Amino acid sequence: MTEKILILDFGSQYTQLIARAVREANVYCEILPFSARISFEHGLKGIILSGSPFSVNEENAPEVPIQEFIKKIPVLGICYGAQLAAKRFGGRVEKSSKREYGRALLHKEKGDILFQNVTEKSQVWMSHADTILELPKGFELLATTETIPVAAFKKSQIGVQDSGLPLYGLQFHPEVYHSIEGKKILRNFLVDICGCSQDWTPAHFITDTVNALKKQIGNRKVIMALSGGVDSTVAATLIHKAIGDHLYGIFVDNGVLRKNEFENVLKTYSRIGLNVKGVDAKKRFYDALAGKSDPEAKRKTIGSLFIDIFQEEAKKAVNVELLGQGTIYPDVIESVSVHGPSVTIKSHHNVGGLPEKMHLGLVEPLRFLFKDEVRKVGKELGIPDDMIDRHPFPGPGLAIRILGEVTEEKVKLLQEADDLFIKSLKDHQLYATVWQAATILLPVKSVGVMGDERTYEYTIALRAVTSVDGMTADWAYLPYDFLANVSGEISNSVKGINRVVYDISSKPPATIEWE
């Protein structure tokens, strides 16, 4: 049984960061809403209580039975979790006279295993409106800051009746980047307090997952839509390792893929050994998109037609009972409510309502992995780097990078310009420094001069952003000479484009995609 840490989510904006920090320490963890029922199965090593937008003094503040937890397992409370622990045992938590937000320096009041190898005056990050003014009886103060009387504490294990297992509280956020040694503190909790062995690696994940898939699937057949993207490719490869050619992959050319992508992706799938059928449906998509310029109408048209085509192909595969999906952990977390006992999972974006329409069971081997972990697993599986390291690409493809109506002529223009931009980024070793690069065809024509001729042609916008997870993004500071070369190459090589601009908008206020 894999060792596991549970993170109970009270609605904090940082909960996913806690999970990522735990995973980086090679310890498996899962996020559950605070209201979930906890099963203390073998392998569960500890519980972390997240922060929250709530105050522990609100009438309907979320609570968990910490006293019961520490009879069975060590607990670490972070921010709201620490305040809740202090209050539950009789301490005093009050609203701060001012919001405590930003950097602070940690002063260790007492040596403790939680802070081993953490330097004195280490920088930490505060983000809270309440503060702990008095610790409960039998609790020990471990650290303060210049403005906070209780920055860290633990429940004493000596002289306290029914003391149970360790209970720690941190008023700051060790999981965020600005807590310089925060990951050391979390590692100390995971390894030295909970006893985790740090053996959760991509290779370990692959072995466990393939064995679990064999049990889940048995002799049944799985059908799966592939996109050429990282998630679906890694998911399909894992399923293929478990059941071989009992996996039927379908890759649909919707007419708005990148240049030569349909052919190149099918070649890669063949090289990996996946059983994938390519379906050329370009004309059907162009016909369906004719006359549509509203972004949402284009998305719905592509999604609906894709489902129709997928269902047509699925009927040709006999006795299929299961649907494979490349769902990843952020998809799952975002669809879980932390504000009540009911947990509702949304229908996943990559295949819309297919599971319900086709009455198929789901196979989701990546549903507990973050994106960067999917890439690591893909590399461990031997999937080529050019597929694993590729930038995110939207489901509706170039249709939402062509502003206005989509036509075959516009797609070809954009494919050529996009291909030149991406190739140039790779040739100049800039591709890996950018989180996502895109080329957008604007519904604007302008006057230009080529040779002695006057032209009246389209404008292309180049978009490149840096980001960690796509939630926020900054425009990429690409060198001027690089941009000049790309602009010249596109204008000279792609007939129909005579003007190139560079988008210097960040997210927020703009989005990464234009539609």
Coordinates of C-alpha atoms in Angstrom, one line a residue:
M1 CA 0.0 0.0 0.0
T2 CA 1.4 3.4 -1.0
E3 CA 2.1 5.8 1.9
K4 CA -0.2 8.8 1.8
I5 CA -0.7 12.2 3.4
L6 CA -4.2 13.7 3.4
I7 CA -4.6 17.5 2.9
L8 CA -8.0 18.7 4.2
D9 CA -9.0 21.8 2.3
F10 CA -10.9 24.6 4.0
G11 CA -11.0 26.7 0.8
S12 CA -7.5 28.2 0.7
Q13 CA -6.1 29.6 -2.5
Y14 CA -2.8 27.8 -1.5
T15 CA -4.1 24.3 -1.0
Q16 CA -2.8 23.0 -4.4
L17 CA 0.7 24.5 -3.5
I18 CA 0.7 22.4 -0.3
A19 CA 0.0 19.3 -2.4
R20 CA 2.7 20.1 -4.9
A21 CA 5.3 20.7 -2.1
V22 CA 4.4 17.3 -0.6
R23 CA 4.7 15.6 -4.0
E24 CA 8.1 17.3 -4.6
A25 CA 9.3 15.5 -1.4
N26 CA 8.4 12.2 -3.1
V27 CA 5.5 11.7 -0.8
Y28 CA 2.1 10.8 -2.3
C29 CA -0.8 13.0 -1.1
E30 CA -4.5 13.7 -1.8
I31 CA -6.7 16.8 -1.3
L32 CA -10.1 16.2 0.3
P33 CA -12.7 18.8 1.3
F34 CA -12.7 19.3 5.1
S35 CA -16.1 17.7 5.3
A36 CA -15.0 14.4 3.8
R37 CA -15.2 11.3 5.9
I38 CA -11.6 10.1 6.7
S39 CA -10.7 6.5 6.3
F40 CA -7.7 5.7 8.5
E41 CA -6.4 2.9 6.3
H42 CA -3.0 1.3 6.5
G43 CA -0.5 3.6 4.7
L44 CA -2.1 6.9 5.8
K45 CA 0.8 8.7 7.6
G46 CA -0.4 12.2 8.4
I47 CA -2.9 14.9 7.9
I48 CA -2.3 18.6 6.9
L49 CA -5.0 21.2 7.6
S50 CA -5.1 24.0 5.0
G51 CA -5.6 27.7 5.3
S52 CA -9.1 29.2 4.6
P53 CA -10.9 32.5 3.7
F54 CA -13.0 31.9 6.9
S55 CA -12.4 33.0 10.4
V56 CA -12.4 30.4 13.1
N57 CA -14.6 32.8 15.1
E58 CA -17.4 32.8 12.5
E59 CA -20.6 31.1 13.5
N60 CA -20.5 28.6 10.7
A61 CA -16.7 28.2 10.5
P62 CA -15.6 24.9 9.1
E63 CA -14.3 22.4 11.7
V64 CA -12.8 18.9 11.9
P65 CA -12.3 16.6 14.9
I66 CA -8.6 17.3 15.5
Q67 CA -8.7 15.6 18.9
E68 CA -9.9 12.4 17.2
F69 CA -7.3 12.7 14.4
I70 CA -4.3 12.9 16.7
K71 CA -5.3 9.7 18.5
K72 CA -4.4 8.0 15.2
I73 CA -2.1 10.2 13.2
P74 CA 0.2 13.3 13.3
V75 CA -1.4 16.5 12.3
L76 CA 0.0 19.8 10.9
G77 CA -2.3 22.9 10.8
I78 CA -1.3 25.7 8.4
C79 CA -2.7 29.2 9.0
Y80 CA -6.5 28.6 9.5
G81 CA -5.6 24.9 10.4
A82 CA -3.3 26.2 13.1
Q83 CA -5.9 28.7 14.5
L84 CA -8.5 26.0 14.5
A85 CA -6.2 23.6 16.4
A86 CA -5.5 26.3 19.0
K87 CA -9.1 27.2 19.4
R88 CA -10.3 23.6 19.7
F89 CA -8.0 23.0 22.6
G90 CA -8.9 26.2 24.5
G91 CA -6.5 28.8 23.1
R92 CA -7.5 32.4 22.2
V93 CA -7.7 33.5 18.5
E94 CA -8.8 37.0 17.7
K95 CA -9.0 39.3 14.8
S96 CA -5.7 41.1 14.2
S97 CA -5.5 44.8 14.6
K98 CA -4.2 44.9 11.0
R99 CA -4.1 42.2 8.3
E100 CA -0.9 40.3 8.6
Y101 CA 0.2 39.8 5.0
G102 CA 3.7 39.5 3.4
R103 CA 7.2 38.6 4.4
A104 CA 8.3 38.1 8.1
L105 CA 11.4 36.7 9.8
L106 CA 11.0 33.6 11.9
H107 CA 12.6 33.6 15.4
K108 CA 12.9 30.1 16.9
E109 CA 11.9 30.2 20.6
K110 CA 12.8 26.5 21.1
G111 CA 14.6 23.8 19.2
D112 CA 12.3 21.2 17.7
I113 CA 12.5 18.5 15.0
L114 CA 10.1 20.5 12.9
F115 CA 12.7 23.3 12.5
Q116 CA 15.8 21.2 12.2
N117 CA 18.2 22.6 9.5
V118 CA 16.1 25.8 9.4
T119 CA 18.1 29.0 9.9
E120 CA 17.3 31.6 12.5
K121 CA 15.5 34.6 11.0
S122 CA 14.4 32.5 8.0
Q123 CA 11.9 34.4 5.8
V124 CA 8.3 33.2 5.9
W125 CA 5.1 34.3 4.2
M126 CA 2.1 35.5 6.2
S127 CA -1.5 35.8 4.9
H128 CA -4.1 36.0 7.6
A129 CA -6.6 38.3 9.3
D130 CA -6.9 36.4 12.6
T131 CA -4.0 35.7 15.0
I132 CA -3.3 33.3 17.9
L133 CA -2.9 35.4 21.1
E134 CA -2.8 32.6 23.7
L135 CA -1.9 29.0 23.3
P136 CA -4.0 26.3 25.1
K137 CA -2.7 24.7 28.2
G138 CA -0.1 22.0 27.5
F139 CA 1.0 23.6 24.2
E140 CA 4.6 24.8 23.5
L141 CA 5.6 28.0 21.7
L142 CA 8.1 27.1 18.9
A143 CA 8.5 30.4 17.0
T144 CA 7.5 34.0 16.8
T145 CA 8.1 36.9 14.4
E146 CA 8.7 40.6 15.1
T147 CA 4.9 41.2 15.0
I148 CA 3.3 37.9 15.8
P149 CA 3.4 36.3 19.3
V150 CA 2.7 32.8 18.0
A151 CA 4.1 31.8 14.6
A152 CA 4.5 28.1 15.3
F153 CA 3.5 25.7 18.2
K154 CA 3.1 22.1 19.1
K155 CA 1.0 20.2 21.5
S156 CA 3.3 18.9 24.3
Q157 CA 3.8 15.2 24.5
I158 CA 4.8 15.3 28.2
G159 CA 2.5 15.7 31.1
V160 CA -0.7 16.2 29.1
Q161 CA -3.4 13.7 29.7
D162 CA -4.2 11.6 26.6
S163 CA -1.5 13.5 24.6
G164 CA -1.9 11.4 21.5
L165 CA 0.3 11.8 18.4
P166 CA 2.1 15.0 17.4
L167 CA 0.0 18.1 16.6
Y168 CA 1.8 21.1 15.1
G169 CA 0.6 24.5 14.0
L170 CA 2.2 27.1 11.7
Q171 CA 0.7 30.6 11.5
F172 CA 2.6 31.2 8.2
H173 CA 2.4 29.4 4.8
P174 CA 5.5 27.1 4.3
E175 CA 4.1 26.0 0.9
V176 CA 4.6 29.3 -0.9
Y177 CA 7.7 30.4 -2.8
H178 CA 8.3 33.4 -0.4
S179 CA 8.8 31.0 2.6
I180 CA 12.4 30.4 1.8
E181 CA 12.9 27.3 3.9
G182 CA 9.2 26.3 4.0
K183 CA 9.8 23.0 2.0
K184 CA 12.4 22.0 4.6
I185 CA 9.8 22.5 7.3
L186 CA 7.3 20.4 5.4
R187 CA 9.9 17.7 4.7
N188 CA 10.7 17.5 8.5
F189 CA 7.0 17.0 9.2
L190 CA 6.6 14.4 6.4
V191 CA 9.8 12.4 7.1
D192 CA 10.8 12.9 10.7
I193 CA 7.4 13.3 12.3
C194 CA 5.1 11.2 10.0
G195 CA 7.8 8.7 9.0
C196 CA 7.3 8.8 5.3
S197 CA 9.9 7.0 3.3
Q198 CA 9.9 9.4 0.2
D199 CA 9.6 6.5 -2.3
W200 CA 6.8 8.0 -4.5
T201 CA 8.7 8.4 -7.8
P202 CA 7.5 8.4 -11.5
A203 CA 8.8 4.8 -11.8
H204 CA 6.9 3.8 -8.6
F205 CA 3.8 5.5 -10.0
I206 CA 4.0 3.6 -13.3
T207 CA 4.4 0.2 -11.7
D208 CA 1.5 0.8 -9.2
T209 CA -0.8 2.3 -11.9
V210 CA -0.2 -0.4 -14.5
N211 CA -1.0 -3.0 -11.9
A212 CA -4.1 -1.1 -10.8
L213 CA -5.3 -0.7 -14.4
K214 CA -4.9 -4.5 -15.0
K215 CA -7.2 -5.1 -12.0
Q216 CA -9.7 -2.4 -13.0
I217 CA -10.0 -3.3 -16.7
G218 CA -9.5 -7.1 -16.7
N219 CA -10.3 -8.5 -20.2
R220 CA -12.5 -5.5 -21.2
K221 CA -11.8 -3.1 -24.0
V222 CA -11.1 0.6 -23.6
I223 CA -11.8 3.3 -26.2
M224 CA -10.0 6.7 -25.9
A225 CA -9.9 10.0 -27.8
L226 CA -6.3 11.2 -28.3
S227 CA -5.3 14.8 -29.1
G228 CA -1.6 14.6 -29.5
G229 CA -1.2 16.5 -26.2
V230 CA 0.8 15.4 -23.1
D231 CA -2.1 14.2 -20.9
S232 CA -3.9 12.0 -23.4
T233 CA -0.7 10.5 -24.7
V234 CA 0.7 9.6 -21.3
A235 CA -2.7 8.2 -20.1
A236 CA -3.0 6.1 -23.3
T237 CA 0.6 4.8 -22.9
L238 CA -0.1 3.7 -19.3
I239 CA -3.4 1.9 -20.4
H240 CA -1.6 0.3 -23.3
K241 CA 1.1 -1.0 -20.9
A242 CA -1.7 -2.7 -18.9
I243 CA -3.9 -4.1 -21.7
G244 CA -2.0 -3.8 -25.0
D245 CA -4.2 -3.5 -28.1
H246 CA -7.4 -3.8 -26.1
L247 CA -7.0 0.0 -26.1
Y248 CA -8.6 1.6 -29.2
G249 CA -7.3 5.1 -29.7
I250 CA -9.1 7.6 -32.0
F251 CA -7.3 10.8 -33.2
V252 CA -9.6 13.2 -35.1
D253 CA -8.2 15.8 -37.5
N254 CA -10.7 18.6 -36.9
G255 CA -9.1 20.9 -39.5
V256 CA -7.7 23.3 -36.9
L257 CA -4.6 21.4 -35.8
R258 CA -1.1 22.8 -36.3
K259 CA 0.7 22.3 -39.6
N260 CA 1.4 18.6 -40.3
E261 CA 0.3 17.8 -36.8
F262 CA -2.2 15.0 -37.8
E263 CA 0.5 13.1 -39.7
N264 CA 3.3 13.7 -37.2
V265 CA 1.3 12.7 -34.2
L266 CA 0.1 9.5 -35.9
K267 CA 3.7 8.6 -36.7
T268 CA 4.7 9.2 -33.0
Y269 CA 1.8 7.0 -31.8
S270 CA 2.9 4.2 -34.2
R271 CA 6.5 4.5 -32.9
I272 CA 5.3 4.3 -29.3
G273 CA 3.2 1.2 -30.2
L274 CA -0.2 2.6 -29.5
N275 CA -3.2 1.2 -31.4
V276 CA -4.6 4.5 -32.8
K277 CA -6.9 5.2 -35.8
G278 CA -6.6 8.6 -37.5
V279 CA -9.9 10.1 -38.7
D280 CA -9.6 12.9 -41.3
A281 CA -12.7 15.0 -40.7
K282 CA -11.4 18.4 -41.8
K283 CA -14.2 19.1 -44.4
R284 CA -17.0 18.2 -41.9
F285 CA -15.6 20.7 -39.4
Y286 CA -15.1 23.5 -42.0
D287 CA -18.7 23.0 -43.2
A288 CA -20.0 23.1 -39.6
L289 CA -18.0 26.2 -38.8
A290 CA -19.0 28.2 -41.9
G291 CA -20.7 31.5 -41.0
K292 CA -19.8 31.2 -37.3
S293 CA -17.7 34.0 -35.8
D294 CA -18.7 34.0 -32.1
P295 CA -16.0 32.3 -30.0
E296 CA -18.5 30.3 -27.9
A297 CA -20.4 29.2 -31.0
K298 CA -17.1 27.9 -32.6
R299 CA -16.2 26.0 -29.4
K300 CA -19.6 24.4 -29.1
T301 CA -19.7 23.5 -32.8
I302 CA -16.3 21.8 -32.6
G303 CA -17.1 20.0 -29.4
S304 CA -20.5 18.7 -30.6
L305 CA -19.2 17.5 -33.9
F306 CA -16.2 15.8 -32.2
I307 CA -18.6 13.8 -30.0
D308 CA -20.7 12.8 -33.1
I309 CA -17.6 11.6 -34.9
F310 CA -16.2 9.8 -31.8
Q311 CA -19.5 8.0 -31.3
E312 CA -19.5 6.9 -35.0
E313 CA -16.0 5.5 -34.6
A314 CA -16.8 3.9 -31.3
K315 CA -19.7 1.9 -32.8
K316 CA -17.2 0.2 -35.2
A317 CA -15.2 -1.1 -32.2
V318 CA -17.0 -4.2 -30.8
N319 CA -17.7 -4.8 -27.1
V320 CA -16.1 -1.6 -25.8
E321 CA -17.2 -1.0 -22.1
L322 CA -14.7 1.6 -20.9
L323 CA -13.7 5.1 -21.9
G324 CA -10.1 6.3 -21.2
Q325 CA -9.5 9.9 -20.3
G326 CA -6.5 12.1 -19.6
T327 CA -8.1 13.9 -16.7
I328 CA -5.4 15.3 -14.3
Y329 CA -5.6 16.4 -10.7
P330 CA -6.4 20.1 -11.1
D331 CA -9.5 19.1 -13.2
V332 CA -10.6 17.0 -10.2
I333 CA -9.8 19.5 -7.5
E334 CA -11.5 22.4 -9.2
S335 CA -14.7 20.5 -9.3
V336 CA -14.8 19.5 -5.6
S337 CA -16.8 21.8 -3.3
V338 CA -15.1 22.5 0.1
H339 CA -18.2 24.3 1.4
G340 CA -20.4 21.2 2.1
P341 CA -20.5 17.5 2.4
S342 CA -21.4 16.8 -1.2
V343 CA -18.6 16.3 -3.7
T344 CA -19.6 16.9 -7.3
I345 CA -17.2 16.1 -10.1
K346 CA -17.8 18.1 -13.3
S347 CA -18.0 16.4 -16.7
H348 CA -14.4 16.6 -17.9
H349 CA -13.5 19.2 -20.6
N350 CA -11.5 16.9 -22.8
V351 CA -14.4 14.8 -24.1
G352 CA -17.4 16.7 -22.8
G353 CA -20.4 14.5 -21.9
L354 CA -19.2 11.4 -23.6
P355 CA -19.2 9.1 -20.5
E356 CA -22.9 9.8 -19.9
K357 CA -23.9 9.7 -23.6
M358 CA -22.1 6.4 -24.3
H359 CA -22.9 4.7 -20.9
L360 CA -19.2 3.8 -20.5
G361 CA -17.2 3.4 -17.3
L362 CA -14.2 5.7 -16.9
V363 CA -10.5 4.9 -16.8
E364 CA -8.5 7.9 -15.7
P365 CA -4.9 6.8 -14.8
L366 CA -3.7 10.4 -14.3
R367 CA -6.5 11.8 -12.2
F368 CA -4.2 12.3 -9.2
L369 CA -1.2 13.9 -11.0
F370 CA -0.3 17.5 -11.6
K371 CA 0.8 18.6 -15.0
D372 CA 4.6 18.6 -14.2
E373 CA 4.2 15.1 -12.8
V374 CA 2.5 13.9 -16.0
R375 CA 5.5 15.1 -17.9
K376 CA 7.9 13.3 -15.6
V377 CA 5.9 10.1 -15.9
G378 CA 5.9 10.5 -19.7
K379 CA 9.7 10.8 -19.8
E380 CA 10.0 7.7 -17.6
L381 CA 7.7 5.9 -20.1
G382 CA 10.1 6.8 -23.0
I383 CA 7.6 9.1 -24.8
P384 CA 9.6 11.4 -27.1
D385 CA 10.6 14.8 -25.6
D386 CA 9.1 16.8 -28.5
M387 CA 5.7 15.5 -27.4
I388 CA 6.2 15.6 -23.6
D389 CA 7.6 19.2 -23.6
R390 CA 5.2 20.7 -26.1
H391 CA 3.3 23.8 -25.1
P392 CA -0.4 23.6 -24.1
F393 CA -2.7 23.7 -27.1
P394 CA -6.5 24.5 -26.8
G395 CA -9.1 21.9 -27.6
P396 CA -10.7 24.0 -30.3
G397 CA -7.2 24.5 -31.7
L398 CA -6.6 27.2 -34.2
A399 CA -10.3 28.0 -34.4
I400 CA -10.0 30.3 -31.4
R401 CA -6.8 31.8 -32.8
I402 CA -8.6 32.9 -35.9
L403 CA -10.7 35.8 -34.8
G404 CA -14.0 35.8 -36.7
E405 CA -15.1 33.1 -39.1
V406 CA -12.9 30.1 -39.7
T407 CA -12.2 29.1 -43.3
E408 CA -9.8 26.6 -44.8
E409 CA -7.8 29.5 -46.4
K410 CA -7.4 31.2 -43.0
V411 CA -6.4 28.0 -41.3
K412 CA -3.6 27.4 -43.9
L413 CA -2.4 31.0 -43.5
L414 CA -2.2 30.6 -39.7
Q415 CA -0.6 27.2 -39.8
E416 CA 2.2 28.5 -41.9
A417 CA 2.8 31.5 -39.7
D418 CA 2.5 29.5 -36.5
D419 CA 5.0 26.9 -37.8
L420 CA 7.6 29.6 -38.5
F421 CA 7.1 31.1 -35.1
I422 CA 7.4 27.8 -33.2
K423 CA 10.4 26.6 -35.3
S424 CA 12.2 29.9 -34.7
L425 CA 11.6 29.6 -30.9
K426 CA 13.1 26.1 -31.0
D427 CA 16.1 27.1 -33.2
H428 CA 17.0 30.0 -30.9
Q429 CA 16.6 27.8 -27.7
L430 CA 13.7 30.0 -26.5
Y431 CA 10.9 27.4 -26.7
A432 CA 11.6 25.9 -23.3
T433 CA 11.7 29.4 -21.7
V434 CA 8.2 30.1 -22.8
W435 CA 5.1 28.4 -21.1
Q436 CA 2.9 28.9 -24.2
A437 CA 3.4 30.4 -27.6
A438 CA 0.6 31.1 -30.1
T439 CA 0.0 32.9 -33.4
I440 CA -3.3 34.7 -33.8
L441 CA -4.8 35.7 -37.2
L442 CA -6.6 39.0 -36.7
P443 CA -9.7 40.0 -38.7
V444 CA -7.9 43.1 -39.9
K445 CA -6.3 43.8 -43.2
S446 CA -3.9 46.7 -43.7
V447 CA -2.0 48.3 -46.5
G448 CA 1.6 47.2 -47.1
V449 CA 4.3 47.5 -49.8
M450 CA 6.2 44.6 -51.2
G451 CA 8.7 45.5 -53.9
D452 CA 6.8 48.0 -56.1
E453 CA 3.5 46.5 -55.3
R454 CA 0.9 47.8 -52.9
T455 CA -0.7 45.0 -50.7
Y456 CA -3.8 44.7 -48.6
E457 CA -3.4 41.7 -46.4
Y458 CA -3.9 40.1 -43.0
T459 CA -2.2 41.0 -39.7
I460 CA -0.7 38.3 -37.4
A461 CA -0.2 38.7 -33.7
L462 CA 2.5 36.7 -31.9
R463 CA 1.7 35.7 -28.3
A464 CA 4.3 34.2 -25.9
V465 CA 3.8 34.0 -22.1
T466 CA 5.7 32.8 -19.1
S467 CA 3.7 31.0 -16.4
V468 CA 3.7 28.2 -13.8
D469 CA 0.2 26.8 -14.2
G470 CA -1.7 29.1 -16.6
M471 CA -3.7 30.7 -13.9
T472 CA -1.6 33.9 -14.2
A473 CA 0.9 34.7 -16.9
D474 CA 3.3 37.5 -18.0
W475 CA 4.2 38.2 -21.6
A476 CA 7.6 36.8 -22.5
Y477 CA 10.4 39.2 -22.9
L478 CA 11.7 37.9 -26.2
P479 CA 14.7 39.6 -27.8
Y480 CA 14.0 42.3 -30.2
D481 CA 16.3 40.9 -32.9
F482 CA 14.5 37.5 -32.6
L483 CA 11.1 39.2 -33.0
A484 CA 12.4 41.2 -36.0
N485 CA 13.6 38.0 -37.7
V486 CA 10.3 36.2 -37.1
S487 CA 8.3 39.1 -38.4
G488 CA 10.4 39.3 -41.5
E489 CA 10.2 35.6 -42.2
I490 CA 6.4 35.5 -41.8
S491 CA 5.9 38.5 -44.0
N492 CA 8.2 37.3 -46.7
S493 CA 7.2 33.6 -46.6
V494 CA 3.4 33.6 -46.0
K495 CA 1.5 35.1 -48.9
G496 CA -1.5 36.9 -47.4
I497 CA 0.2 38.4 -44.4
N498 CA 2.0 41.7 -44.5
R499 CA 2.0 42.9 -40.9
V500 CA 3.2 41.2 -37.6
V501 CA 2.6 42.6 -34.1
Y502 CA 3.6 41.3 -30.7
D503 CA 1.1 41.0 -27.8
I504 CA 2.5 42.5 -24.5
S505 CA -0.6 41.8 -22.4
S506 CA -0.4 39.9 -19.1
K507 CA -3.0 37.7 -17.5
P508 CA -4.8 39.3 -15.8
P509 CA -6.2 41.5 -17.2
A510 CA -6.0 39.7 -20.6
T511 CA -6.3 36.0 -21.1
I512 CA -3.6 33.8 -22.7
E513 CA -5.8 32.9 -25.7
W514 CA -7.6 35.7 -27.6
E515 CA -10.9 33.9 -27.7

